[in-house]
PDB file of C-alpha atoms in Angstrom:
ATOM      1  CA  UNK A   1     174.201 199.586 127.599  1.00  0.00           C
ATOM      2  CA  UNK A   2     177.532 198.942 128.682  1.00  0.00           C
ATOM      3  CA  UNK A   3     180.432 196.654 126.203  1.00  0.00           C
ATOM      4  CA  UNK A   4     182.268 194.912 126.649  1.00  0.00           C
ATOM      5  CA  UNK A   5     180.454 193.030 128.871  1.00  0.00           C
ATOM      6  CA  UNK A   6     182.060 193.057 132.267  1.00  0.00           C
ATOM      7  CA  UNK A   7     182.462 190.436 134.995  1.00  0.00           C
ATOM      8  CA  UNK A   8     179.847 190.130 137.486  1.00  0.00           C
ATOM      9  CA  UNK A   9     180.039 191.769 141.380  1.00  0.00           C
ATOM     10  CA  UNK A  10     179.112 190.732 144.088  1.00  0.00           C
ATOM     11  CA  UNK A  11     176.147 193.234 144.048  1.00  0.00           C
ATOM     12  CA  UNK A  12     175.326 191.602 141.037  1.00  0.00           C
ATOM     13  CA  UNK A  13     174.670 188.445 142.342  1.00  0.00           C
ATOM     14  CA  UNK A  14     170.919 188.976 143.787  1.00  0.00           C
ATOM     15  CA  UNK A  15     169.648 191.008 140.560  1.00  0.00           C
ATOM     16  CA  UNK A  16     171.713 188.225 138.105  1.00  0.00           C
ATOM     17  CA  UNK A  17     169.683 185.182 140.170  1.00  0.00           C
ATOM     18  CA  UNK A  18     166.457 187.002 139.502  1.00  0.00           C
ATOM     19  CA  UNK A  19     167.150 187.719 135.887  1.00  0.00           C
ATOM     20  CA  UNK A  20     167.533 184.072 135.319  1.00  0.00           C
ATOM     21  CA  UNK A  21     164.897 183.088 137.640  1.00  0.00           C
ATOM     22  CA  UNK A  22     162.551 185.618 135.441  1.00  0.00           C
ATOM     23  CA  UNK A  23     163.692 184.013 132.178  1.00  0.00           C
ATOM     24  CA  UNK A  24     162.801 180.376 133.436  1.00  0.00           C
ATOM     25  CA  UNK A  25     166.439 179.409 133.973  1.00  0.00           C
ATOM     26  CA  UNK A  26     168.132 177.399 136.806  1.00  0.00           C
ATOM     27  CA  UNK A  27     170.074 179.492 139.508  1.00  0.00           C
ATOM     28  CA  UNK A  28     170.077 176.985 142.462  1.00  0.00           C
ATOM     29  CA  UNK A  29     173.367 176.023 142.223  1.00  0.00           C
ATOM     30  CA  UNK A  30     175.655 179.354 141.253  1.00  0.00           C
ATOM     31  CA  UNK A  31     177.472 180.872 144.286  1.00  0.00           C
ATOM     32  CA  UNK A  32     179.699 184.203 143.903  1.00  0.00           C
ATOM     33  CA  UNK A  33     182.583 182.003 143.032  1.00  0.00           C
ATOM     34  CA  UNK A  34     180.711 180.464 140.243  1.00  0.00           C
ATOM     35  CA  UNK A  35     180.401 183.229 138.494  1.00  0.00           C
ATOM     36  CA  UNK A  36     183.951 183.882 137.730  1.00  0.00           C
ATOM     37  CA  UNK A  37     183.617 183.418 134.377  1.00  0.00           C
ATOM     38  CA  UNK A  38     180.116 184.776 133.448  1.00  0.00           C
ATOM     39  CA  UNK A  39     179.428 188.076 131.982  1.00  0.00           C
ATOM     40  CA  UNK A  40     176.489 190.717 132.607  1.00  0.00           C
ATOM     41  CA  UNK A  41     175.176 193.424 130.543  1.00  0.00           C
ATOM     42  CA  UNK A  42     173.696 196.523 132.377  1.00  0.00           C
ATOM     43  CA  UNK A  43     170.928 199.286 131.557  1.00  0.00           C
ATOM     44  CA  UNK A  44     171.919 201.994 133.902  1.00  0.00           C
ATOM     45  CA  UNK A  45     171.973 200.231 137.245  1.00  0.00           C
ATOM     46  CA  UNK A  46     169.721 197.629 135.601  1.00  0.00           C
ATOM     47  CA  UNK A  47     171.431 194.661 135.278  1.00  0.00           C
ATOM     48  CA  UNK A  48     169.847 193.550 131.732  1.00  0.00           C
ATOM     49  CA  UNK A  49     171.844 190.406 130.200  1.00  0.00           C
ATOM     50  CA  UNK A  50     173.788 187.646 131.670  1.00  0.00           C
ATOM     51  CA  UNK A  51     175.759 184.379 130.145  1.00  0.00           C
ATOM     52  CA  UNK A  52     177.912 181.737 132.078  1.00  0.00           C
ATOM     53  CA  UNK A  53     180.708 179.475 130.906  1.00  0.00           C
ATOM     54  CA  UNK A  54     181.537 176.545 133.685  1.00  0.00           C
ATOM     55  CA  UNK A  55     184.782 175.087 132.994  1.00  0.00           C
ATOM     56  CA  UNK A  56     185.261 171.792 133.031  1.00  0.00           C
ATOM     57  CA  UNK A  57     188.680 170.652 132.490  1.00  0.00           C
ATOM     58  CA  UNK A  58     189.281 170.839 128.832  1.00  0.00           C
ATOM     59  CA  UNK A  59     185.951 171.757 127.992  1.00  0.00           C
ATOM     60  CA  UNK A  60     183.100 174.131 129.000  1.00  0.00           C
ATOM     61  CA  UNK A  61     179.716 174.131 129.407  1.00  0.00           C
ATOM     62  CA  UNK A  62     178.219 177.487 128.631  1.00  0.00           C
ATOM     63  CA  UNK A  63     174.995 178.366 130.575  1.00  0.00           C
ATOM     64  CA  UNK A  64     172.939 180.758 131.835  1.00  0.00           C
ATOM     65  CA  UNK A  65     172.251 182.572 128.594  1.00  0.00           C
ATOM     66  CA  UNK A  66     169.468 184.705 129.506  1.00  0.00           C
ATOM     67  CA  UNK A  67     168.132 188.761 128.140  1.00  0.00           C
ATOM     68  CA  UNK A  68     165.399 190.366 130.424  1.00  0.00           C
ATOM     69  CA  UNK A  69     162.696 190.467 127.806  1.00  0.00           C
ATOM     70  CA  UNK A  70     162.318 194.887 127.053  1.00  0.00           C
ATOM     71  CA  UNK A  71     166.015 194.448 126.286  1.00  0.00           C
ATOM     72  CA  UNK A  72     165.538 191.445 123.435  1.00  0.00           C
ATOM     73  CA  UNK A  73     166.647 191.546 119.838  1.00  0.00           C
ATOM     74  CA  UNK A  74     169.478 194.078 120.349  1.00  0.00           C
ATOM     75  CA  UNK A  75     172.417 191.815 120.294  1.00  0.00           C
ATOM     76  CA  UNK A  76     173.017 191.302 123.867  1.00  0.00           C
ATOM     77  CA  UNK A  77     172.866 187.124 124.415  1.00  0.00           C
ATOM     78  CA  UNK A  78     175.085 187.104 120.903  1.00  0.00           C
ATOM     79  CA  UNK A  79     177.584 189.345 122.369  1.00  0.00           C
ATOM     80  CA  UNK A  80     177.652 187.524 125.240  1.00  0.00           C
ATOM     81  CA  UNK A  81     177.844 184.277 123.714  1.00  0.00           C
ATOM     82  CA  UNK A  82     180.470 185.513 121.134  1.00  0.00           C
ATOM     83  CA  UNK A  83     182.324 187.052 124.239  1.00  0.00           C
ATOM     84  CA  UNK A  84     182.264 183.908 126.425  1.00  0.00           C
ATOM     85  CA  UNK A  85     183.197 181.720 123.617  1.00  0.00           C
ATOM     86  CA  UNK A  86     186.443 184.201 123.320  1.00  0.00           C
ATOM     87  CA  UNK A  87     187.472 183.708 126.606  1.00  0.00           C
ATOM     88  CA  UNK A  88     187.149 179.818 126.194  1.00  0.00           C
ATOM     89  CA  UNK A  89     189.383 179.988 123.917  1.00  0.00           C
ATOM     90  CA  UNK A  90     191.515 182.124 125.484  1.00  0.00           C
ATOM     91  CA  UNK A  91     191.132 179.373 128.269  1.00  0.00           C
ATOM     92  CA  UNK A  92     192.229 176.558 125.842  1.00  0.00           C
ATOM     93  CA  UNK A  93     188.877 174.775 125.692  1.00  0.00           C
ATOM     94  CA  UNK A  94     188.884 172.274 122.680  1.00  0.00           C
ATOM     95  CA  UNK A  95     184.679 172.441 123.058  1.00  0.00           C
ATOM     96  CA  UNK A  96     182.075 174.134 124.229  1.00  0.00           C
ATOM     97  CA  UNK A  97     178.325 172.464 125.335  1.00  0.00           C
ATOM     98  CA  UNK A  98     174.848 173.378 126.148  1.00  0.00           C
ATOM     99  CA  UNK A  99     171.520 172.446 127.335  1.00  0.00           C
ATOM    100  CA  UNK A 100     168.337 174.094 126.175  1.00  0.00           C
ATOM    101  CA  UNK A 101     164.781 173.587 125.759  1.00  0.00           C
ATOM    102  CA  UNK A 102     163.947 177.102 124.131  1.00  0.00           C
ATOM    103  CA  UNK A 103     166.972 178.570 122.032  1.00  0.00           C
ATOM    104  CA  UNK A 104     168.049 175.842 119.446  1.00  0.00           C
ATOM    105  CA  UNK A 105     167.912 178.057 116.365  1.00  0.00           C
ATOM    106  CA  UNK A 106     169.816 180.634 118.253  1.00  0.00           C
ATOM    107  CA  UNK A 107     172.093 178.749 118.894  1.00  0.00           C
ATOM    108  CA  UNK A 108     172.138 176.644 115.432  1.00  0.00           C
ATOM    109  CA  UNK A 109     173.538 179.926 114.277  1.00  0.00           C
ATOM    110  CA  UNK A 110     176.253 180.422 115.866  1.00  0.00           C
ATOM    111  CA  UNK A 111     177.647 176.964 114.607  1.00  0.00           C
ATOM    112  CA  UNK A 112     175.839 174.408 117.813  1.00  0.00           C
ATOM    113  CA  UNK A 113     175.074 171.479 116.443  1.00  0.00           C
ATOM    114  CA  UNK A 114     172.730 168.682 118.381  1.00  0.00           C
ATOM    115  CA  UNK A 115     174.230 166.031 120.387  1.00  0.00           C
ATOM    116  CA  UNK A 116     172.516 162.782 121.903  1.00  0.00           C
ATOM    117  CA  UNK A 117     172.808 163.569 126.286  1.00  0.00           C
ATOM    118  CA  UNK A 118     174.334 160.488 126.561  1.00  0.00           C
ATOM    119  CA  UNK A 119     177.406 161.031 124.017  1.00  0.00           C
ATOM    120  CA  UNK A 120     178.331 164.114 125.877  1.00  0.00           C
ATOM    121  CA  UNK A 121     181.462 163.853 128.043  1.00  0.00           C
ATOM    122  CA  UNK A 122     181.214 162.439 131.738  1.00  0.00           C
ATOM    123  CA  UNK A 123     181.928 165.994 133.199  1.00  0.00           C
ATOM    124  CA  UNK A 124     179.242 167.704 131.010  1.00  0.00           C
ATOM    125  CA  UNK A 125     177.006 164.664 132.122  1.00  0.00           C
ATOM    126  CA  UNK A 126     178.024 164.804 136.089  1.00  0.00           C
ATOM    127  CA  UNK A 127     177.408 168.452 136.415  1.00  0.00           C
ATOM    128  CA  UNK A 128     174.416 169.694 138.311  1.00  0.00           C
ATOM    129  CA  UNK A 129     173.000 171.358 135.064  1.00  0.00           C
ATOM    130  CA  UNK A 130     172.738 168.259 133.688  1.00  0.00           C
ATOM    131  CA  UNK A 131     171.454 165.753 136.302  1.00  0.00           C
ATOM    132  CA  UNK A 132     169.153 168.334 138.287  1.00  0.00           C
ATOM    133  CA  UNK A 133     168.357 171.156 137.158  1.00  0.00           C
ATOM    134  CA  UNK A 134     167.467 171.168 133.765  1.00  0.00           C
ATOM    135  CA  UNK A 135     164.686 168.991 132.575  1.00  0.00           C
ATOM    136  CA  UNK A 136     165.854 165.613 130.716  1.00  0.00           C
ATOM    137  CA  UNK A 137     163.676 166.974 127.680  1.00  0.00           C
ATOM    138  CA  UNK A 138     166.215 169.901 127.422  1.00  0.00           C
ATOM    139  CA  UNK A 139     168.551 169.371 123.793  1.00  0.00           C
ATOM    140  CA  UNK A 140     172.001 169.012 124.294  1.00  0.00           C
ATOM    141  CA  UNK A 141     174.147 171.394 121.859  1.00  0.00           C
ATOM    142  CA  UNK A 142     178.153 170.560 120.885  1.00  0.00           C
ATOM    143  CA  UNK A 143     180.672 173.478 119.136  1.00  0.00           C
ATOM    144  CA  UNK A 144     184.118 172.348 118.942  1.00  0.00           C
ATOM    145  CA  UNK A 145     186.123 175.639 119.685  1.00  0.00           C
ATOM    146  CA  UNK A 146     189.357 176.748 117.361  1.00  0.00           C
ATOM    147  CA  UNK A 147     192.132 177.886 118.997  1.00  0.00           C
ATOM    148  CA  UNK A 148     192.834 181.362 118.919  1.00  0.00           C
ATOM    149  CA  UNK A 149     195.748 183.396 120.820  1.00  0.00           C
TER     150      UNK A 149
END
């Protein structure tokens, strides 16, 4: 398994769609550009883990948080999260958000709290995550970030 977890490639780009696609998670909207500030875990040649951060002025909107299921409960989406979360900082993002519909607790522990959809900010709200392509029932999760240098 490779750390730390390394920007995607172009070659990644098929194998990272499927990987979410597998794990029930939109992919319609990413392009290679997109993924500029997402991270991958690989097996090998197997690309095994990915997580996305979207950044959205001031903020972020971390997505795409997905483990291909022989390669579960060994740390990977953490590390990715925890990773991700780094470089938002490292960005200057004051907050980070999320929708899910399958990984509250997960993300409960690593300080996510639940926010009403309509109290997040209008450029969490206008992005394509939220008004297409995840299902309205999906929870919306806030962490205010601390800066770090």
């Amino acid at each position: 398994m490779d750390r730390p977890y390394r920007r995607p490639g172009a070659e990644d780009f098929a194998p990272l769609r499927s990987l979410l696609a597998e794990c029930g998670l939109p992919n319609a909207d990413l392009t290679l550009a997109s993924l500029a500030h997402f991270r991958v875990a690989r097996d090998g040649s197997r690309l095994v883990a990915v997580a996305g951060l979207t950044r959205l002025g001031q903020i972020g909107l971390l997505r795409s948080v997905a483990v291909a299921p022989a390669h579960r409960g060994r740390g990977l989406a953490s590390g990715l999260v925890e990773t991700l979360e780094q470089e938002a900082r490292r960005l200057g993002l004051t907050a980070l958000y999320l929708l899910t519909d399958s990984a509250e607790d997960f993300f409960t522990r690593r300080g996510y709290a639940p926010l009403p959809r309509d109290e997040a900010p209008a450029a969490v709200r206008d992005n394509a995550e939220f008004t297409r392509l995840c299902p309205a029932s999906a929870l919306c999760m806030r962490k205010a970030l601390a800066w770090s240098p």
